[in-house]
N, CA and C of each residue as an Amber inpcrd file, in Angstrom:
protein
   588
  59.7310000 -18.5190000  81.0510000  60.6390000 -18.2840000  81.3010000
  60.5690000 -17.2490000  82.6460000  60.7430000 -16.0630000  84.0060000
  59.8370000 -15.3990000  85.0070000  61.3670000 -14.4490000  84.8140000
  61.6320000 -13.5200000  84.8080000  61.6180000 -12.9520000  85.1550000
  62.0520000 -11.9430000  86.1410000  63.0890000 -12.0960000  87.9110000
  62.6250000 -11.5540000  88.8140000  62.9210000  -9.7200000  88.6680000
  61.6550000  -9.0000000  90.1100000  62.3730000  -8.2700000  90.1340000
  63.4320000  -7.6710000  89.7080000  64.4800000  -7.7360000  90.9330000
  65.4170000  -7.3040000  91.2380000  65.7250000  -7.6790000  89.3780000
  66.2910000  -8.6580000  88.7710000  66.6480000  -8.6370000  87.7570000
  66.4470000  -7.1450000  86.4220000  65.1580000  -6.7290000  86.3140000
  64.3520000  -6.6240000  86.4140000  64.4990000  -4.9060000  85.9130000
  64.9470000  -4.4560000  87.4370000  65.9030000  -3.4950000  87.8900000
  66.6970000  -3.2870000  86.8730000  67.8810000  -3.7210000  87.2900000
  69.6610000  -4.0410000  86.5950000  69.4380000  -4.2590000  85.7790000
  68.2410000  -4.3690000  84.5980000  67.6630000  -4.4190000  83.3770000
  67.9420000  -2.8780000  82.9030000  66.6550000  -2.3950000  83.8090000
  66.8310000  -1.4430000  82.5300000  67.5430000  -0.4120000  83.6860000
  68.1690000  -0.4330000  84.7350000  69.0820000   0.2440000  84.9650000
  70.5540000   0.2870000  83.8550000  70.5950000  -0.8900000  82.7610000
  71.6120000  -1.0320000  83.1810000  71.2050000  -0.6220000  81.3350000
  70.1590000  -0.1340000  80.6970000  69.5090000  -0.1320000  79.1710000
  70.0470000   1.4560000  79.5930000  69.2650000   2.2980000  80.5860000
  69.2270000   3.3080000  80.4070000  71.0400000   3.6130000  80.6170000
  71.4970000   3.3960000  81.1460000  72.8190000   3.8320000  81.6210000
  73.9830000   3.9740000  79.4670000  73.6930000   2.9240000  79.9680000
  74.4030000   3.0250000  77.3460000  72.8930000   3.1860000  77.2330000
  72.4170000   3.7480000  77.3420000  70.9510000   4.7650000  76.4280000
  71.8530000   6.5300000  76.5660000  71.8940000   6.3040000  77.7380000
  72.3210000   7.9620000  78.1230000  74.2340000   8.0110000  77.4030000
  75.0730000   7.0850000  78.1970000  75.5360000   7.4360000  77.2140000
  75.6860000   7.3700000  74.9190000  74.8600000   6.7890000  74.9460000
  75.3690000   6.3180000  73.4320000  74.7900000   7.9500000  72.8980000
  73.6100000   7.9450000  74.4640000  73.2980000   9.9720000  73.0110000
  73.7560000  10.4770000  73.6570000  75.1310000  10.7100000  74.3680000
  75.6560000  11.8510000  74.8090000  77.0330000  11.7740000  73.2930000
  77.5420000  10.6470000  73.2020000  78.5720000  10.1840000  71.6910000
  78.3510000  11.1520000  70.7400000  76.6200000  10.8560000  70.0600000
  76.2240000  11.1130000  69.4220000  75.1330000  12.5750000  69.3730000
  75.5640000  13.2790000  70.1860000  74.9990000  14.3460000  70.7690000
  76.2070000  15.2840000  69.5920000  77.1340000  15.5040000  69.2900000
  77.3230000  16.2410000  68.5770000  77.4190000  15.8910000  67.2990000
  77.6110000  15.0200000  66.5180000  77.2080000  14.3400000  65.1260000
  76.1940000  15.6340000  64.7390000  75.2700000  15.6890000  65.6420000
  74.0390000  16.3410000  65.0830000  74.8890000  18.3810000  63.8460000
  76.5790000  18.3490000  64.2510000  76.6350000  19.9420000  64.2510000
  78.1000000  19.0580000  62.9680000  77.8270000  18.4570000  62.5260000
  79.1580000  17.6580000  61.5440000  78.7490000  17.7900000  59.9310000
  78.5450000  18.1370000  59.8500000  78.5170000  18.4510000  58.2060000
  79.5230000  17.7460000  57.4050000  79.2560000  16.5450000  56.0860000
  80.7180000  15.9870000  54.9680000  79.9680000  17.0360000  53.5630000
  80.8960000  17.3230000  53.3460000  80.6700000  17.5800000  51.8390000
  81.9160000  16.5960000  50.9570000  81.1650000  16.3320000  49.8560000
  81.7190000  15.1300000  48.1240000  81.6420000  15.7790000  48.0460000
  83.2940000  16.1080000  47.2460000  84.1580000  16.6470000  45.6410000
  84.0570000  15.7450000  45.7680000  83.6850000  15.0550000  43.7100000
  83.7930000  14.1990000  43.4490000  83.7920000  14.6450000  41.3760000
  85.1370000  14.2880000  40.2360000  85.2120000  14.4970000  39.5110000
  83.8020000  14.3740000  38.8480000  83.7910000  15.0130000  37.2930000
  82.4650000  13.9480000  36.5580000  83.6380000  12.4610000  35.7450000
  84.4060000  13.0140000  35.7500000  85.1790000  11.6530000  34.9110000
  84.8860000  10.4620000  35.6390000  85.3950000  10.7960000  37.4390000
  86.3990000   9.6270000  38.6210000  84.7930000   9.0240000  38.8430000
  83.4300000   9.6450000  38.3450000  82.0340000   8.8970000  39.1710000
  81.5880000   8.2570000  38.5090000  82.0430000   8.8680000  36.6170000
  81.9440000   7.7680000  35.3400000  82.4670000   6.7850000  36.1990000
  83.6600000   6.5740000  35.5400000  84.5300000   5.2100000  35.6680000
  84.7070000   4.8970000  36.4100000  83.9190000   4.9310000  38.0980000
  83.1670000   4.4910000  39.1280000  82.4500000   3.4080000  38.9460000
  81.7710000   4.3250000  38.2090000  80.5890000   3.6770000  38.0720000
  80.0470000   2.5480000  37.0280000  80.6930000   3.0260000  35.8690000
  81.1100000   1.9700000  34.5870000  81.8110000   0.5440000  34.7800000
  83.1710000   0.5090000  36.1060000  83.3040000  -0.1540000  36.6880000
  82.2860000  -1.4020000  37.0170000  81.8780000  -1.0860000  38.2540000
  81.0430000  -1.2500000  38.5560000  79.5060000  -2.2640000  37.3670000
  79.4190000  -1.6530000  36.4480000  77.9110000  -2.1110000  36.5460000
  79.1690000  -3.0160000  35.1770000  80.7530000  -2.9360000  35.1300000
  81.1910000  -4.3700000  34.2180000  81.1980000  -4.9480000  34.7430000
  81.9300000  -5.1060000  36.5650000  82.2360000  -6.0720000  37.5620000
  81.1910000  -6.3440000  37.9200000  80.3660000  -6.3390000  38.1050000
  78.3790000  -6.7140000  38.5510000  78.1860000  -7.4950000  36.9190000
  78.0090000  -7.5350000  35.6130000  77.8420000  -7.8100000  34.8280000
  78.6760000  -9.4290000  33.6700000  80.2010000  -8.6980000  34.6160000
  80.5390000  -9.8470000  34.4110000  80.7770000 -10.9630000  35.2380000
  80.4150000  -9.9840000  36.3960000  79.9360000 -11.6770000  37.7130000
  78.4130000 -12.8470000  37.5490000  77.0030000 -11.7790000  36.6240000
  76.5430000 -12.8820000  36.7510000  76.4320000 -13.0690000  35.5510000
  78.0360000 -12.5800000  34.4390000  77.6240000 -13.8700000  33.4080000
  78.3790000 -15.3070000  33.5660000  79.4620000 -14.9890000  34.6610000
  80.0080000 -16.6490000  34.4260000  79.7960000 -17.5240000  35.8420000
  78.5880000 -16.6700000  36.7640000  77.4120000 -16.9490000  37.1100000
  76.6910000 -17.3050000  36.2310000  76.0990000 -16.9150000  35.7590000
  74.6580000 -18.9120000  34.8320000  75.8620000 -18.9310000  34.1380000
  77.0830000 -18.8490000  33.5280000  77.9740000 -19.5720000  32.8940000
  77.5230000 -21.1820000  34.1920000  79.4000000 -21.0270000  34.1130000
  78.4100000 -21.3220000  35.6950000  77.9350000 -22.7970000  35.5110000
  76.7220000 -22.6810000  35.7940000  74.9560000 -22.7480000  36.6100000
  74.9070000 -23.3560000  35.7890000  75.2550000 -23.2010000  34.1760000
  74.6210000 -24.2390000  33.0490000  75.3020000 -25.7360000  33.0380000
  77.1100000 -25.1630000  32.9630000  77.7770000 -26.1070000  33.2010000
  77.9800000 -27.2650000  34.5040000  77.4610000 -26.6310000  35.2240000
  76.5760000 -28.2500000  36.4090000  75.9970000 -28.6790000  35.8980000
  74.7780000 -27.7750000  34.8110000  72.6390000 -27.7160000  35.5700000
  73.6000000 -29.1350000  34.0770000  74.4030000 -29.3260000  33.2980000
  74.3140000 -30.3320000  32.4030000  75.1480000 -31.1090000  32.8650000
  76.5530000 -31.3140000  33.2100000  76.5580000 -32.4560000  34.2600000
  75.9650000 -32.8580000  34.4120000  75.4000000 -32.3500000  36.2350000
  74.0210000 -32.4130000  35.8370000  73.7310000 -33.6500000  35.4530000
  72.9510000 -33.5690000  34.3090000  72.1030000 -33.6450000  33.4120000
  72.3930000 -35.4130000  32.5730000  74.3660000 -34.9790000  32.5720000
  74.4940000 -36.2010000  32.5250000  75.0300000 -37.3870000  32.8050000
  75.3590000 -37.0860000  34.1920000  75.2980000 -37.8070000  35.4250000
  74.0990000 -38.2730000  35.6120000  72.3520000 -37.4970000  35.3440000
  71.8350000 -39.0770000  35.8670000  71.7800000 -39.4740000  35.3070000
  72.0230000 -39.1080000  33.1870000  71.7480000 -40.3890000  31.8550000
  72.5480000 -40.9370000  32.8960000  73.6420000 -41.4240000  32.4390000
  74.9020000 -42.2500000  33.0840000  74.0270000 -43.3160000  34.6860000
  73.6540000 -42.4330000  34.8180000  73.1020000 -43.1540000  36.1480000
  71.4020000 -44.0260000  35.9030000  70.7780000 -43.5380000  34.8950000
  69.8870000 -44.1040000  34.4190000  70.5860000 -45.7560000  33.2470000
  71.6240000 -45.2730000  32.8410000  71.6630000 -46.4120000  32.1930000
  72.2910000 -47.2020000  32.5830000  72.8700000 -47.0740000  34.2080000
  73.5160000 -47.9600000  34.8950000  72.5150000 -49.2610000  35.8600000
  71.1960000 -48.4220000  35.6770000  70.1730000 -49.1980000  36.2490000
  68.8760000 -50.0810000  35.5950000  69.0950000 -49.2990000  34.1450000
  68.9830000 -50.8440000  33.8490000  69.9410000 -51.6550000  32.8740000
  70.7050000 -51.3680000  33.3620000  71.8160000 -52.4170000  32.8490000
  72.1110000 -53.6200000  34.9330000  71.5990000 -53.0420000  34.9300000
  71.3140000 -53.7350000  37.2080000  70.4150000 -54.8020000  36.9290000
  68.6070000 -53.5180000  36.1630000  67.7350000 -54.4920000  35.6790000
  67.7090000 -55.5710000  34.5550000  69.0920000 -55.7750000  33.8460000
  69.3000000 -56.8430000  32.3550000  69.6210000 -57.4760000  33.1190000
  71.1640000 -57.8550000  34.6630000  71.4640000 -58.3660000  34.8680000
  70.2610000 -59.0850000  35.9370000  69.8270000 -58.7940000  36.1430000
  68.3820000 -60.1420000  37.1250000  68.2710000 -60.5430000  36.1790000
  67.2690000 -59.3960000  35.2140000  66.9060000 -61.1050000  34.2500000
  67.3170000 -62.1500000  34.0020000  68.8760000 -61.6150000  33.6010000
  69.8940000 -62.9090000  33.0760000  70.4130000 -64.0870000  34.0080000
  70.2420000 -63.1020000  35.1900000  70.3940000 -64.8300000  36.0240000
  69.2360000 -66.2160000  36.5120000  67.6530000 -65.5530000  36.1050000
  66.3810000 -66.7520000  35.8310000  66.4420000 -67.2380000  34.9850000
  67.0250000 -68.6310000  35.5240000  66.1140000 -69.7960000  34.3140000
  64.8990000 -69.1970000  33.4950000  64.9480000 -69.3900000  32.4510000
  62.9310000 -69.3290000  31.7520000  63.7330000 -67.6100000  31.4400000
  64.0890000 -66.9250000  30.7490000  63.4590000 -65.6430000  30.7040000
  64.1410000 -65.7540000  29.2110000  62.4690000 -64.7110000  28.5070000
  62.0280000 -64.5470000  27.1590000  63.9170000 -63.9170000  26.0320000
  64.1410000 -64.4900000  25.4540000  65.2720000 -64.2850000  24.6970000
  64.2750000 -63.0620000  24.0690000  63.5070000 -62.5880000  23.6910000
  63.2790000 -61.6410000  23.2570000  63.2980000 -59.6200000  23.6760000
  62.3340000 -60.5230000  25.2620000  63.1640000 -59.5940000  26.2240000
  64.0500000 -58.3720000  26.4190000  65.0780000 -59.5960000  26.1620000
  66.8050000 -59.9060000  26.5960000  67.0000000 -58.9620000  25.0760000
  66.9850000 -58.8590000  24.1800000  67.3130000 -58.7260000  22.8310000
  66.5030000 -57.4350000  22.6890000  64.9590000 -56.9440000  23.2250000
  64.7860000 -55.6140000  22.8160000  65.1460000 -54.1740000  24.1140000
  65.7040000 -55.1690000  25.7700000  66.0950000 -54.4390000  26.6090000
  68.1590000 -54.0170000  26.4490000  68.0200000 -55.1500000  25.5620000
  69.5010000 -54.4300000  24.9980000  69.8490000 -53.4700000  23.8610000
  68.4000000 -53.9430000  22.8840000  68.8120000 -52.4400000  21.6720000
  68.1810000 -51.5350000  22.3680000  67.3420000 -51.1430000  22.9600000
  66.6190000 -49.9710000  23.4230000  68.2390000 -49.8020000  24.4990000
  68.9120000 -50.2130000  25.3110000  69.8450000 -49.9800000  25.9060000
  70.7660000 -49.2160000  25.4040000  70.7650000 -49.7660000  24.0590000
  71.8990000 -48.9020000  23.2660000  71.7970000 -47.2490000  23.0950000
  70.5740000 -47.0090000  22.2500000  70.0410000 -46.1530000  22.1980000
  69.8770000 -45.9240000  22.8460000  70.1390000 -45.4910000  23.6600000
  70.3160000 -45.0470000  25.4620000  71.8510000 -44.5560000  25.6510000
  71.9110000 -45.7690000  24.5580000  73.3440000 -45.3720000  25.2350000
  74.5010000 -44.8400000  24.5420000  73.5770000 -44.3070000  23.1320000
  74.6980000 -43.6250000  22.1900000  73.8480000 -42.8740000  22.6010000
  73.0850000 -42.3840000  22.1610000  72.3600000 -41.3680000  22.3180000
  73.0110000 -40.5050000  23.7220000  73.6640000 -40.1390000  24.5750000
  73.7880000 -39.9500000  25.8460000  75.6460000 -40.1670000  25.9040000
  76.4570000 -40.9680000  25.1400000  77.1980000 -40.9550000  24.2380000
  77.6450000 -39.6160000  23.4750000  76.8070000 -38.9860000  22.8690000
  76.7230000 -37.8060000  22.0520000  76.8560000 -37.3040000  22.2880000
  75.6780000 -36.7290000  23.2240000  75.9490000 -35.6770000  24.1480000
  77.2580000 -35.1390000  25.2500000  78.3850000 -36.2500000  25.5920000
  79.0240000 -36.6220000  26.8020000  80.3940000 -36.0440000  25.3490000
  79.9000000 -36.1760000  23.7650000  80.9400000 -35.9220000  23.4220000
  80.6320000 -34.3510000  22.0910000  79.0710000 -34.6440000  22.5920000
  79.2920000 -32.4770000  22.2230000  79.4520000 -31.1170000  22.8800000
  79.3490000 -31.8210000  24.3980000  79.4700000 -31.2880000  25.7070000
  80.8640000 -30.8280000  26.8530000  81.1500000 -32.2970000  25.7520000
  83.0190000 -32.6170000  26.4590000  83.7990000 -32.9040000  25.6680000
  84.7860000 -32.9630000  25.1500000  85.2660000 -33.7190000  23.7540000
  86.4780000 -34.0920000  24.5350000  86.5880000 -33.6990000  25.6730000
  87.5040000 -32.9900000  25.9870000  88.3550000 -36.0460000  26.7420000
  86.7130000 -35.8030000  27.0690000  86.6950000 -37.1110000  26.7380000
  86.6830000 -37.4410000  25.1040000  86.1450000 -37.2020000  24.5910000
  86.5060000 -37.6540000  23.6910000  85.8650000 -38.4750000  22.6110000
  86.3730000 -39.2440000  21.9520000  86.4060000 -39.6790000  20.5500000
  86.6360000 -41.1870000  21.0320000  87.3740000 -41.9900000  21.2390000
  88.5550000 -42.6130000  22.1170000  88.1250000 -42.9430000  24.0280000
  87.6840000 -42.4310000  24.6210000  86.5490000 -42.9150000  25.7400000
  85.3720000 -43.4550000  24.8670000  84.7060000 -42.9620000  23.9440000
  83.1930000 -43.5330000  22.8350000  83.5730000 -44.7000000  22.9970000
  83.9680000 -43.9620000  22.2800000  84.5420000 -45.9050000  21.1590000
  84.6140000 -47.3150000  21.8370000  86.0090000 -46.5550000  23.4470000
  86.1110000 -47.4280000  24.3490000  84.0890000 -48.2910000  24.9300000
  84.0660000 -47.5400000  25.4590000  82.6430000 -48.2950000  26.0870000
  82.2510000 -48.4830000  25.2000000  81.5440000 -47.9590000  23.9280000
  80.4810000 -49.3440000  23.2960000  81.1420000 -50.1240000  22.5430000
  82.6000000 -50.9930000  22.6570000  83.4960000 -51.3860000  21.7990000
  82.9440000 -52.6440000  23.4660000  83.0230000 -51.8940000  24.5920000
  82.8740000 -52.9880000  25.5790000  81.3410000 -53.0450000  25.7660000
  80.0430000 -52.1570000  25.4390000  79.0460000 -53.1530000  25.7200000
  78.8790000 -54.3350000  24.7410000  79.3120000 -53.6060000  22.8730000
  79.5700000 -54.8020000  21.5080000  79.9960000 -56.7970000  22.8740000
  81.5140000 -56.2080000  23.6990000  81.4360000 -57.2750000  24.5940000
  80.2100000 -57.6500000  24.9140000  79.8840000 -57.1960000  26.1170000
  78.4500000 -57.3990000  26.9020000  77.4150000 -58.3180000  26.6500000
  76.8040000 -57.7630000  24.6410000  76.1510000 -57.6000000  24.4040000
  75.9660000 -59.6370000  23.3270000  77.6700000 -59.5680000  22.6230000
  77.3420000 -60.4000000  22.4010000  77.3360000 -61.7430000  23.1230000
  78.2390000 -61.5910000  24.2070000  79.0580000 -62.6190000  25.8220000
  76.7410000 -62.9340000  26.1400000  76.5410000 -61.6350000  25.8930000
  75.4300000 -62.6440000  26.4880000  73.9050000 -62.8050000  25.5010000
  74.0140000 -63.4830000  24.0700000  73.4990000 -63.3660000  23.1600000
  73.8160000 -64.2000000  22.1380000  75.0460000 -64.6560000  22.6420000
  75.2440000 -65.3190000  22.0220000  75.2430000 -66.7470000  21.5900000
  75.2570000 -67.4510000  20.6470000  74.6040000 -69.6260000  20.8650000
  75.2260000 -69.5250000  20.2560000  76.4570000 -70.7760000  20.1240000
  77.3440000 -71.3470000  19.5430000  76.9090000 -72.5430000  19.1340000
  76.7150000 -72.7660000  17.6310000  76.5150000 -74.1250000  17.2050000
  76.9320000 -75.3750000  17.1580000  78.0530000 -75.4720000  18.0960000
  78.4540000 -76.3220000  18.6150000  77.3690000 -76.7840000  20.1060000
  76.6830000 -77.9010000  19.6140000  76.1640000 -78.6570000  20.5160000
  76.6880000 -79.0730000  21.7920000  77.8710000 -80.0780000  21.4790000
  78.5640000 -80.4390000  22.3410000  78.6380000 -79.0900000  24.1090000
  79.2930000 -77.8050000  23.6530000  79.7680000 -78.0040000  24.5160000
  78.0040000 -76.2450000  24.6310000  77.0390000 -77.3130000  24.9250000
  75.9710000 -76.2520000  25.2430000  75.6040000 -74.9290000  26.6650000
  76.0090000 -73.9310000  26.1400000  75.8670000 -72.6840000  27.5180000
  74.3870000 -72.3730000  26.9410000  74.1490000 -72.6300000  25.8110000
  72.8970000 -71.6870000  26.3660000  71.8160000 -72.3230000  26.0300000
  70.1450000 -72.3020000  26.4230000  69.4360000 -73.5020000  25.5230000
  68.3820000 -72.7110000  25.5620000  67.5410000 -72.3850000  24.7430000
  65.9040000 -71.5350000  24.0530000  65.2150000 -72.8980000  23.2930000
  63.9000000 -72.7720000  24.2850000  63.5050000 -73.5090000  24.2130000
  62.1860000 -72.7580000  23.6260000  60.7620000 -72.4510000  22.5930000
  60.2880000 -71.7300000  22.3850000  60.3700000 -69.8680000  22.8720000
  61.3250000 -69.4450000  23.3640000  61.6850000 -68.2680000  23.1330000
  62.4910000 -67.7720000  24.4070000  62.3550000 -69.3400000  25.8120000
  62.8210000 -69.5010000  26.6750000  63.9990000 -70.0010000  27.2400000
  64.6990000 -69.2340000  28.2130000  66.9770000 -69.0460000  26.7380000
  66.4570000 -69.1510000  28.8080000  67.6860000 -70.0670000  29.1230000
  68.3590000 -70.9450000  30.3390000  69.8900000 -70.6870000  29.8520000
  71.0360000 -70.3020000  31.2510000  72.0690000 -70.4000000  30.9670000
  72.7090000 -71.5440000  31.3260000  73.6620000 -72.4820000  30.9510000
  74.1900000 -72.6760000  32.4630000  75.5890000 -71.7500000  33.0690000
  75.3480000 -72.9060000  34.5010000  75.4700000 -71.4740000  34.8640000
  77.2620000 -70.5410000  35.1100000  78.8480000 -71.8070000  34.1320000
  80.1370000 -71.2000000  33.5900000  78.6050000 -69.5380000  33.0830000
  77.9090000 -70.1300000  32.3110000  78.1830000 -68.2600000  31.0910000
  77.2070000 -67.2920000  31.6750000  76.0570000 -68.3010000  32.6400000
  75.6110000 -67.1430000  33.3780000  76.5760000 -66.2410000  34.0940000
  77.3600000 -66.7940000  34.8620000  78.4340000 -66.3120000  35.9250000
  79.0980000 -65.0710000  35.1610000  79.8990000 -65.3450000  33.4040000
  80.7610000 -64.5120000  32.4110000  79.0690000 -63.4980000  32.3260000
  78.6060000 -63.8810000  32.3370000  77.4330000 -63.0930000  30.9930000
  77.1130000 -61.5520000  32.2760000  77.4620000 -61.7480000  33.8820000
  77.5890000 -60.7940000  34.8920000  78.1320000 -60.9920000  34.9630000
  79.5760000 -61.0040000  34.7100000  80.7320000 -60.5240000  35.5730000
  80.9550000 -59.5410000  34.7800000  80.3950000 -59.3180000  32.6830000
  80.4360000 -58.4040000  31.9580000  79.8540000 -56.9820000  31.9550000
  78.5560000 -57.8640000  32.5960000  77.7950000 -56.8450000  32.6230000
  78.0640000 -56.2060000  33.5640000  78.6550000 -56.0510000  35.0460000
  79.4330000 -55.3890000  36.2780000  80.6550000 -54.8790000  35.5700000
  81.6830000 -55.3260000  34.6070000  82.4210000 -55.0580000  34.3180000
  81.8240000 -53.4210000  32.7590000  80.8270000 -53.7490000  32.8000000
  80.4810000 -52.6060000  32.1370000  79.6680000 -51.8360000  32.5630000
  79.2420000 -52.1070000  33.8220000  78.3720000 -51.2420000  34.5280000
  80.1180000 -50.3320000  35.5940000  80.9000000 -51.2140000  35.9030000
  82.1700000 -49.9880000  36.6380000  82.4960000 -49.4680000  35.1080000
  82.2850000 -49.7150000  33.8440000  83.6060000 -48.2690000  32.4260000
  82.1450000 -47.5400000  33.4700000  80.9380000 -47.9110000  33.7060000
  79.8250000 -46.4490000  32.9730000  79.9060000 -45.9030000  34.6710000
  80.8250000 -46.2060000  35.1710000  80.5110000 -45.2810000  36.4830000
  82.1420000 -44.9110000  36.8060000  83.6790000 -44.6390000  35.7360000
  84.6460000 -44.4290000  35.7820000  83.8140000 -42.8960000  34.7570000
  83.0220000 -43.7370000  34.1550000  82.4500000 -42.8900000  32.9690000
  81.9280000 -41.5800000  34.1930000  81.2900000 -41.8970000  34.2930000
  80.3110000 -41.1900000  35.0220000  81.2900000 -39.9790000  36.3200000
  81.8530000 -40.3470000  36.5930000  83.6250000 -39.5530000  37.1800000
  83.9520000 -38.7290000  36.8220000  84.5000000 -38.9910000  35.4760000
  85.1360000 -38.1210000  34.0490000  84.0280000 -36.2800000  33.8750000
  83.2250000 -37.4290000  34.0700000  82.5500000 -36.4340000  32.9010000
  81.0810000 -35.0200000  34.5320000  81.7550000 -35.5250000  35.9160000
  81.0540000 -35.0420000  37.1900000  82.8700000 -33.5650000  36.9710000
  84.1550000 -34.6900000  36.5480000  84.8580000 -34.2620000  37.0440000
  85.1740000 -33.0660000  35.8020000  84.9760000 -33.6550000  34.3920000
  84.3610000 -32.3610000  33.3970000  85.4480000 -31.2730000  33.3550000
């Protein structure tokens, strides 16, 4: 972008006028002197108040940051549990999945769930045992629905052949529905932890 000569001259002239005016205003300030008369006790209390204020602000900031970090950690752990339940949903929707694999996934998911719930209980006792027991009871219900094989052969809902499992359509929809309900409970727990 080029500036024309006339604009340049105008800008130069305006700069000179502004500089000259500021110089006139500041010219008399060279003769101004300032004296401070402060008592030692007032200076000490002012410095002490300033120091305490900075210390308390830093302490509050550190506490808030630690609390936020704990929240983020727990929310991400619950998110990982939700992802594992989603993977389990994917496994049980296919015919001929491995029964041992599903049992193994349920066991590892239970261990992760238990650790996460213990962490939540230690950090946020307000959420408390009641909520944790509710989540664990729902977990047991989901596991029983997904892995229980009735002895009554008249209404076969699960067939197992050489470790390959198949659900009939009604059983599959029941299992998926229970897993979906459990994911909703995990989401509600995640929201409670986030509110903290």
